[in-house]
XYZ file of C-alpha atoms in Angstrom:
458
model
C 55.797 -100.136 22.255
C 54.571 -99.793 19.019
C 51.006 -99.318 20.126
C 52.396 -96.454 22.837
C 54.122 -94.573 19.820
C 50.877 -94.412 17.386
C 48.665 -93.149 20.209
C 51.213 -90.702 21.209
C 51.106 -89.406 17.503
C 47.325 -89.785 17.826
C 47.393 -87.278 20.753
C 49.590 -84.589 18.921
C 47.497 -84.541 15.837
C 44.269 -83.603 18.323
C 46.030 -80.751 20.063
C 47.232 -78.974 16.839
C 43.796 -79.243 15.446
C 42.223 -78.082 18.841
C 44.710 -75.342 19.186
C 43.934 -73.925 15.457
C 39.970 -74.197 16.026
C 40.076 -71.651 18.622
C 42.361 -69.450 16.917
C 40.018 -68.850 13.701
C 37.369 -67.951 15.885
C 39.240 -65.439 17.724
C 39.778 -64.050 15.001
C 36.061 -64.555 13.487
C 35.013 -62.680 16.817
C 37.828 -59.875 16.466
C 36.783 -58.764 12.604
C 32.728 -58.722 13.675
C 33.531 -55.386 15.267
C 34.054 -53.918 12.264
C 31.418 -55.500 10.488
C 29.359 -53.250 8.447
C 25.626 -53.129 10.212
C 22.787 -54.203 7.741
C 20.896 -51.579 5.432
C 17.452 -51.589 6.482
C 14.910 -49.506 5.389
C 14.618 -47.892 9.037
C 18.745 -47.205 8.936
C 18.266 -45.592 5.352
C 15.497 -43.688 6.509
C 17.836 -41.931 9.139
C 20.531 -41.626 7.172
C 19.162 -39.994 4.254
C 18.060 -37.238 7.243
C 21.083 -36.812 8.302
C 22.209 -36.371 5.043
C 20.168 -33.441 3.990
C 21.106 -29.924 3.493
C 20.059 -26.575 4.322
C 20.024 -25.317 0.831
C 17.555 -28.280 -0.251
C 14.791 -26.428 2.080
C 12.344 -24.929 0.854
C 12.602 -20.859 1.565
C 8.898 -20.559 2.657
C 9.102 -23.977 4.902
C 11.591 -22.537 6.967
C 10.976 -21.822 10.603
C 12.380 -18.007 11.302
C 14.993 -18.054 14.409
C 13.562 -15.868 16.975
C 16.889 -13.534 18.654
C 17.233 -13.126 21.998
C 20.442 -11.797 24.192
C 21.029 -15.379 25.024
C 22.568 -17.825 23.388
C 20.115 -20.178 21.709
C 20.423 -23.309 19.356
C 20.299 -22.566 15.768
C 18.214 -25.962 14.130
C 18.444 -26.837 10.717
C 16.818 -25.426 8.258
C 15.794 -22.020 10.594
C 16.152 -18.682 8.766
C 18.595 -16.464 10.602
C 18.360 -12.344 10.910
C 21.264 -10.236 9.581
C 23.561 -8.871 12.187
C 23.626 -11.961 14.826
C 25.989 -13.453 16.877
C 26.808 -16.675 15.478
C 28.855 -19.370 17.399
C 29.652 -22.790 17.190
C 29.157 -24.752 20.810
C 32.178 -27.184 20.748
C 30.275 -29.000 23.684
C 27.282 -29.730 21.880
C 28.442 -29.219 18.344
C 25.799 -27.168 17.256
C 25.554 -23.270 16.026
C 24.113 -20.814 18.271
C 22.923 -17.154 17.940
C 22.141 -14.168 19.951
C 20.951 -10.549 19.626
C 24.683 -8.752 20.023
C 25.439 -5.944 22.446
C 25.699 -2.516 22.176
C 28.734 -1.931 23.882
C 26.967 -1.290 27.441
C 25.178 -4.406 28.314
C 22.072 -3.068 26.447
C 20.391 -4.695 23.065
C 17.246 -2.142 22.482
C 15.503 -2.605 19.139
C 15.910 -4.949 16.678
C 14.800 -4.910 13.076
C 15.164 -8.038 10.660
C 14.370 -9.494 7.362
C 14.400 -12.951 5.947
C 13.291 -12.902 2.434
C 9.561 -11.813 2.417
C 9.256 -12.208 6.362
C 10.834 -9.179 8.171
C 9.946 -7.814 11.894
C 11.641 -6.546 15.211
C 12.715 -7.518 18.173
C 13.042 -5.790 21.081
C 14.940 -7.220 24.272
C 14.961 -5.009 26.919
C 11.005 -5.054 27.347
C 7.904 -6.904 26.602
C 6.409 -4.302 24.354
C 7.747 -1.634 22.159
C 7.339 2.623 22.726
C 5.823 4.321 20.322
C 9.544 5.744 19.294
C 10.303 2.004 19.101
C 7.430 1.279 16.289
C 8.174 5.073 14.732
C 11.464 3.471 13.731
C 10.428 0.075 13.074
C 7.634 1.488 10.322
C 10.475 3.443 8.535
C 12.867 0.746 8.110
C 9.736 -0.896 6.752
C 9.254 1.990 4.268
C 13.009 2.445 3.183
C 12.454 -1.212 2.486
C 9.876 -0.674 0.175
C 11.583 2.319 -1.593
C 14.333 -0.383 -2.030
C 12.237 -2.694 -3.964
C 10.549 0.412 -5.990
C 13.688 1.776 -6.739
C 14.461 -2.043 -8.086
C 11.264 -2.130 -9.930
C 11.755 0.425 -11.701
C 15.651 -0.267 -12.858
C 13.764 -3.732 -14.107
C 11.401 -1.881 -16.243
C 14.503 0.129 -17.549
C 16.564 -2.990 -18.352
C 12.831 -5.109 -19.856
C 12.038 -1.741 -22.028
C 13.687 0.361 -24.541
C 14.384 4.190 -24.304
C 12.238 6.420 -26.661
C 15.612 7.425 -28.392
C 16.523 4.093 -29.507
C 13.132 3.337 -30.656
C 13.184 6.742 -32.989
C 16.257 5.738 -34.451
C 14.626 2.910 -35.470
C 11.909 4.609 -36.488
C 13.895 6.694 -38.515
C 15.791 3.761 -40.131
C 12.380 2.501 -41.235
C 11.775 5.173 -43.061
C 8.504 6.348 -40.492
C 8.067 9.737 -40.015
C 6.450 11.122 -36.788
C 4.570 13.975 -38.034
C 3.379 16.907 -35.698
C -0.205 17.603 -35.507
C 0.331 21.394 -37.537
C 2.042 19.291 -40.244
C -1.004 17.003 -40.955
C -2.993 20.205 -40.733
C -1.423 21.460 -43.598
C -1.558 18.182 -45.407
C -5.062 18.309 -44.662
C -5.658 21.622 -45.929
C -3.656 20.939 -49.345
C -5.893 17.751 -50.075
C -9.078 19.497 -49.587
C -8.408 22.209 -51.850
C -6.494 20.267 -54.497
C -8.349 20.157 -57.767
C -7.620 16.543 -58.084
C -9.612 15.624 -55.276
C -12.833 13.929 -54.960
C -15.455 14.691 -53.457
C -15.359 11.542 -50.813
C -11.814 12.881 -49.994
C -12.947 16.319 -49.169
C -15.229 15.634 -47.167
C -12.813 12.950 -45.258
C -10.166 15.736 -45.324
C -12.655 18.111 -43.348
C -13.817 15.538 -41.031
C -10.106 14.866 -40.156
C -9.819 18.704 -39.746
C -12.260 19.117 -37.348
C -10.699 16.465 -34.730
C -7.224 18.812 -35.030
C -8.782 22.036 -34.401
C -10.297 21.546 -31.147
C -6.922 22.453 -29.824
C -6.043 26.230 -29.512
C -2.951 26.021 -30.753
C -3.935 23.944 -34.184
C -7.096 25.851 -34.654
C -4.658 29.488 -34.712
C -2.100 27.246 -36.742
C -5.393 26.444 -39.495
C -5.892 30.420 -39.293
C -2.697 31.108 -39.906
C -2.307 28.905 -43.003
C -5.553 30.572 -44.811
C -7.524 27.471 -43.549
C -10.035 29.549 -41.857
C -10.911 31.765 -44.860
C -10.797 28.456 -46.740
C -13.825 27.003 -44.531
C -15.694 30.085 -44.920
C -15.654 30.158 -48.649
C -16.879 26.363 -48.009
C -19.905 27.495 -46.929
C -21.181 28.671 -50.044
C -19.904 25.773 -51.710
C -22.823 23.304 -53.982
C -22.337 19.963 -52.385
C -24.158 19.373 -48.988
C -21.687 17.415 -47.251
C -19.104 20.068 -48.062
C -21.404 22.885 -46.066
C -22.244 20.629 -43.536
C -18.418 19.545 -42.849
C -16.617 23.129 -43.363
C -19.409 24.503 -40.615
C -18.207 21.594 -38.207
C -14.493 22.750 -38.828
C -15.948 26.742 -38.334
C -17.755 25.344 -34.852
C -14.656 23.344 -33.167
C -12.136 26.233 -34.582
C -14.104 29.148 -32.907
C -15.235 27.394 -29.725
C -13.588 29.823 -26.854
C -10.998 31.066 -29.358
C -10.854 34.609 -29.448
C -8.497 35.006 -31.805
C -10.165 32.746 -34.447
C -13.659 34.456 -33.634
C -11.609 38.060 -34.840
C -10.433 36.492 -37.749
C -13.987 34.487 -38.750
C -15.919 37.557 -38.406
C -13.259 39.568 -41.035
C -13.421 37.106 -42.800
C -17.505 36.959 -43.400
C -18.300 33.717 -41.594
C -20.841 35.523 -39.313
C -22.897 36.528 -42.740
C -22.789 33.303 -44.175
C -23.742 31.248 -41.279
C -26.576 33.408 -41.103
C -27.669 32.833 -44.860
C -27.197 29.256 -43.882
C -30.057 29.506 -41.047
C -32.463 31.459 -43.205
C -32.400 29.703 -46.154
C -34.061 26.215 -46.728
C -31.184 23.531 -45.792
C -31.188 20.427 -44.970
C -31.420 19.574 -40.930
C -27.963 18.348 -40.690
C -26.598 21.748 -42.004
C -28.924 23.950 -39.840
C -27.364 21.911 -37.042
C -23.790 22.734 -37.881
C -24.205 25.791 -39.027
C -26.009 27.257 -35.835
C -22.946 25.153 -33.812
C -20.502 27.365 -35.671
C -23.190 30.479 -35.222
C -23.413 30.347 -31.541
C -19.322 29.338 -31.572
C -18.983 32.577 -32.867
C -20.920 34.635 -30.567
C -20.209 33.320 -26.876
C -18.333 35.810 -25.255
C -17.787 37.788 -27.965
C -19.888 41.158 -27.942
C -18.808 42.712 -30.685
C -20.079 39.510 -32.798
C -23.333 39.657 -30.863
C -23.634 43.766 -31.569
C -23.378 42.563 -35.075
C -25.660 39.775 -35.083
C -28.309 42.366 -34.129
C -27.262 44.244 -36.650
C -27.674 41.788 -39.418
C -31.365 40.602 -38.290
C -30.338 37.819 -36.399
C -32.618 37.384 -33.847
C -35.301 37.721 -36.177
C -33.562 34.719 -38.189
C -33.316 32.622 -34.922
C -36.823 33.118 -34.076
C -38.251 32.346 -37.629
C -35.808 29.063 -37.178
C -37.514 28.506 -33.733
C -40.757 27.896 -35.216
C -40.298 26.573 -38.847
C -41.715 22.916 -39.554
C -39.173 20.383 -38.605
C -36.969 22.104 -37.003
C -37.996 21.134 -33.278
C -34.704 19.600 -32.341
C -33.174 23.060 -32.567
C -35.371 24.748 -30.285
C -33.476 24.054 -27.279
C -30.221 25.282 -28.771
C -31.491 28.398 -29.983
C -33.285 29.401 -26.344
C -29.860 28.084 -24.932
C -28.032 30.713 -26.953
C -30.045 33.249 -26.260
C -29.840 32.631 -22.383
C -26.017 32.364 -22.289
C -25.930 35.876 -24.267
C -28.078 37.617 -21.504
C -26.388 36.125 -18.618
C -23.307 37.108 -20.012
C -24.084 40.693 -19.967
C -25.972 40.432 -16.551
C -22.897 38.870 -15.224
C -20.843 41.241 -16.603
C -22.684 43.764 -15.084
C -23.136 42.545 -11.696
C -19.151 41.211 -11.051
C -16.106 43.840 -11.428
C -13.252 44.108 -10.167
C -12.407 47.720 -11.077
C -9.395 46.285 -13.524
C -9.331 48.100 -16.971
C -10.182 44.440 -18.816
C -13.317 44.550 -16.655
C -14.140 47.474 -17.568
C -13.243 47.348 -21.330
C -15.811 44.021 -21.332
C -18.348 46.129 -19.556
C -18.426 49.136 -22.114
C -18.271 46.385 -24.787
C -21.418 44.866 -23.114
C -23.444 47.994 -22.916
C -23.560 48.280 -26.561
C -25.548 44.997 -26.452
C -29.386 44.962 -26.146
C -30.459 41.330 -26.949
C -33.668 41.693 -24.234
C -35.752 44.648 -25.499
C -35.970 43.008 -28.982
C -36.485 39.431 -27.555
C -39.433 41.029 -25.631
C -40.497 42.344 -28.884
C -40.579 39.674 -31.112
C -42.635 37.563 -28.863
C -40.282 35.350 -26.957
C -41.831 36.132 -24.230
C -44.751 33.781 -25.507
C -42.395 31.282 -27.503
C -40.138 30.346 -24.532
C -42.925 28.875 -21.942
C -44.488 26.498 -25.125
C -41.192 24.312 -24.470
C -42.311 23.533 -20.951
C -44.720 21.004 -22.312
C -41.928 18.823 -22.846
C -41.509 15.953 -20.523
C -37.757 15.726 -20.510
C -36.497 17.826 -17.376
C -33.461 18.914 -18.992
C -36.035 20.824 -21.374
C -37.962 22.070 -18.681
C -35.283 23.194 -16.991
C -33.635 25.104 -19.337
C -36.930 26.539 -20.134
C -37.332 27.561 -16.111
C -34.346 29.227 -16.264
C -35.154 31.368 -19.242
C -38.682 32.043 -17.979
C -36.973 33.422 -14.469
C -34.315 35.400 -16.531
C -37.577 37.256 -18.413
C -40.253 37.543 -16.490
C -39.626 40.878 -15.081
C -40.016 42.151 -18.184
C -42.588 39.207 -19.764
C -44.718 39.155 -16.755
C -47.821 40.686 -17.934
C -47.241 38.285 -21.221
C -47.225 35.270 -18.319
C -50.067 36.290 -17.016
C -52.201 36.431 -20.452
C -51.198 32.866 -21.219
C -53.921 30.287 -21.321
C -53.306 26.933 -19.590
C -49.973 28.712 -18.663
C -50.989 28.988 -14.935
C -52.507 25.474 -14.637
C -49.362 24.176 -16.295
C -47.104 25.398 -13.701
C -49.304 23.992 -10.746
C -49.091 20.188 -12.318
C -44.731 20.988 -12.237
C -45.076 21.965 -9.066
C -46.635 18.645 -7.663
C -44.621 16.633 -10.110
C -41.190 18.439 -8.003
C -42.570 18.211 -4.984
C -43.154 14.345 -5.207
C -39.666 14.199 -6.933
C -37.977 16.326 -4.585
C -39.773 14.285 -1.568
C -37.873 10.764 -2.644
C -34.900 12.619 -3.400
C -34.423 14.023 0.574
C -35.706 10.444 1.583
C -32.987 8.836 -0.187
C -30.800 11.339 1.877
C -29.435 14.255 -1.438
C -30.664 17.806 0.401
C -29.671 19.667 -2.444
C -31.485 17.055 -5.295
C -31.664 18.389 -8.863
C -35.475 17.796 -8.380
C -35.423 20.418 -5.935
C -33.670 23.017 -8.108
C -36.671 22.432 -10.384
C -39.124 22.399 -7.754
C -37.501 26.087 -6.373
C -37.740 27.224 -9.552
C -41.165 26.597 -10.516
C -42.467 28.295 -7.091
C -40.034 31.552 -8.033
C -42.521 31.952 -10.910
C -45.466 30.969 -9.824
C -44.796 33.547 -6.588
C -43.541 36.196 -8.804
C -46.800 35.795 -11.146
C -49.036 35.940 -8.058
């Protein structure tokens, strides 16, 4: 009995712990559902894709979304045109686009821009009319006046206005001064007794840079700083002469005003005393600057040069010792005063300034007195010279004359022969010039002008 009742106890105690076995691990089983699947590197990996944004794209990596009139799937990271369609496919759950209508079924041409990319589309054909890429170029172009027109408001916001920075100026005590006003300043230090010489002469120099304007030169006039340089041209120091000549030469250079008031004033006389007498080479060179300053296209200087001898001082100049560097000038000169007449001459237009500078020009007879003071023979000596910018000139003089200097030509010993070796020199020149394809070569000028002479000598 006893026995029965202990393995009847046994048997309960077996169940229970049976019974409470399989309950844990039902409910082991039930919580693995929710279990949390393990981080490996291939699940990180995925997630951290999912995980990334649109903004964290590079702008130049992304692929540019292509618009149709159907509805197509938008991927990440794809650049979308203005003025789509956008949608959001609650099937699929992603964003679509499309080209919208016009109202009629019809999409036509599309422009769009995505940052630095921009094109067109155009859905109702496979290629685009020439009205179609008309209007596709000038979107393109009111693009670009877009960013222009932002250019230049950056350059306005990065830079200053001019008003702001002369206030500043001003508060610094820096005064802008007007190119008359250091002409006057310039003026007072060269003739203040205080001055040295160094600073005259720096003063003049200065001078001379102003005066090639018009305006500056007729402001130096009408200060007394023209009659000023004149009187400089007597004065004892070299570099003074030298430097108040250069003023004379840059003031009177196509200023017909200034040449009136030079030649009142005496500067015609005294650049002339400066060319006869013996001067150093540097003056003779500024001083027959300011000379032939004076007399281009101005006849009633060049009736007066005759007047005073100066031809006769020219040609004296022309041959003196040392004084080879100005032969050029001097033949120059006297060309440019013929050809003014002969132009003169030759072109009218019946006006009454025409004909003023024509009765002006009558009263001018530079040729018969070249012919007889023998430049007839000192001209053609200069086309020894090998430079061709000599010869040349020279040419051009010789043509001018030789109606009147032909017999003179003629007489000439080696004159003849001289010509002849030109004439093959141009011809060989002229030759590689037309081989290297110029028609018109500068050797050919030379070449045509060399047979002028030697055909109007024969």
């Amino acid at each position: 009995m006893e026995f029965g009742l202990l393995n009847l106890i046994l048997l309960l105690i077996s169940v229970h712990c049976l019974h409470y076995s399989w309950s844990e691990s039902s409910q082991q089983q039930r919580a693995s559902a929710v279990t949390v699947v393990e981080q490996t590197e291939e699940n990180i990996g995925k997630r951290k894709e999912e995980a990334t944004v649109e903004d964290d794209l590079d702008p130049e990596d992304m692929e540019v979304f292509y618009p149709t009139d159907k509805w197509q799937v938008v991927k990440p990271g794809q650049a979308i045109p203005a003025g789509l369609h956008v949608r959001l496919n609650l099937e699929t759950g992603k964003n679509e686009a499309k080209i919208p209508d016009d109202g009629n079924g019809k999409n036509g041409l599309k422009y769009w821009k995505q940052g630095s990319r921009h094109g067109m589309v155009n859905t109702d054909s496979k290629s685009f009319t020439a009205e179609e890429l008309k209007k596709a170029l000038k979107l393109m172009k009111q693009e670009g006046i877009t960013d222009v027109e932002g250019h230049e408001e950056k350059v306005q916001k990065t830079f200053r206005p001019i008003k702001e920075l002369m206030e500043d100026f001003e508060a610094m005590n820096v005064v802008m001064e007007t190119d008359m006003e250091i002409i006057d300043k310039l003026v007072s230090k060269f003739n203040s007794t205080s001055a040295t010489l160094e600073n005259k002469i720096a003063a003049l120099s200065d001078l001379e840079y102003y005066v090639h304007q018009v305006d500056n030169a007729q402001h130096l006039m009408a200060i007394g700083g023209l009659q000023l340089m004149t009187n400089a041209l007597n004065a004892t120091e070299p570099g003074i002469r030298e430097n108040a000549a250069f003023v004379l030469g840059s003031a009177l250079s196509g200023n017909p005003k200034v040449q009136i008031e030079a030649i009142e004033a005496g500067a015609l006389q005294k650049l002339l005393i400066l060319l006869a007498t013996d001067q150093p080479l540097a003056i003779k060179k500024k001083a027959l600057f300011a000379f032939s300053s004076m007399l281009r296209h101005f006849p009633f200087a060049q009736q007066q040069f005759l007047k005073l001898g100066g031809l006769q001082v020219l040609g004296q100049l022309f041959q003196a010792k040392g004084m080879e560097s100005l032969r050029i000038r001097i033949m120059t000169l006297l060309y440019d005063m013929v050809m003014e007449k002969k132009l003169i001459q030759e072109v009218q237009d019946g006006s009454a300034q025409d004909q003023e500078k024509f009765h002006q020009y009558e009263k001018v007879n530079l040729l018969p007195p070249m012919l007889e003071q023998d430049w007839c023979v000192l001209v053609p000596k200069l086309l020894t010279s090998t430079d061709h910018d000599t010869r040349e000139k020279v040419l051009r003089t010789m043509n001018l004359m030789i109606s009147s200097c032909k017999n003179e030509y003629q007489a000439m010993e080696g004159l003849s022969s001289l010509l002849n070796m030109l004439q093959s020199e141009y011809e060989e020149l002229a030759a590689e010039e037309q081989g290297e394809g110029e028609q018109d070569g500068y050797f050919l000028g030379l070449l045509n002008s060399v047979n002028d002479i030697i055909k109007k000598l024969g």
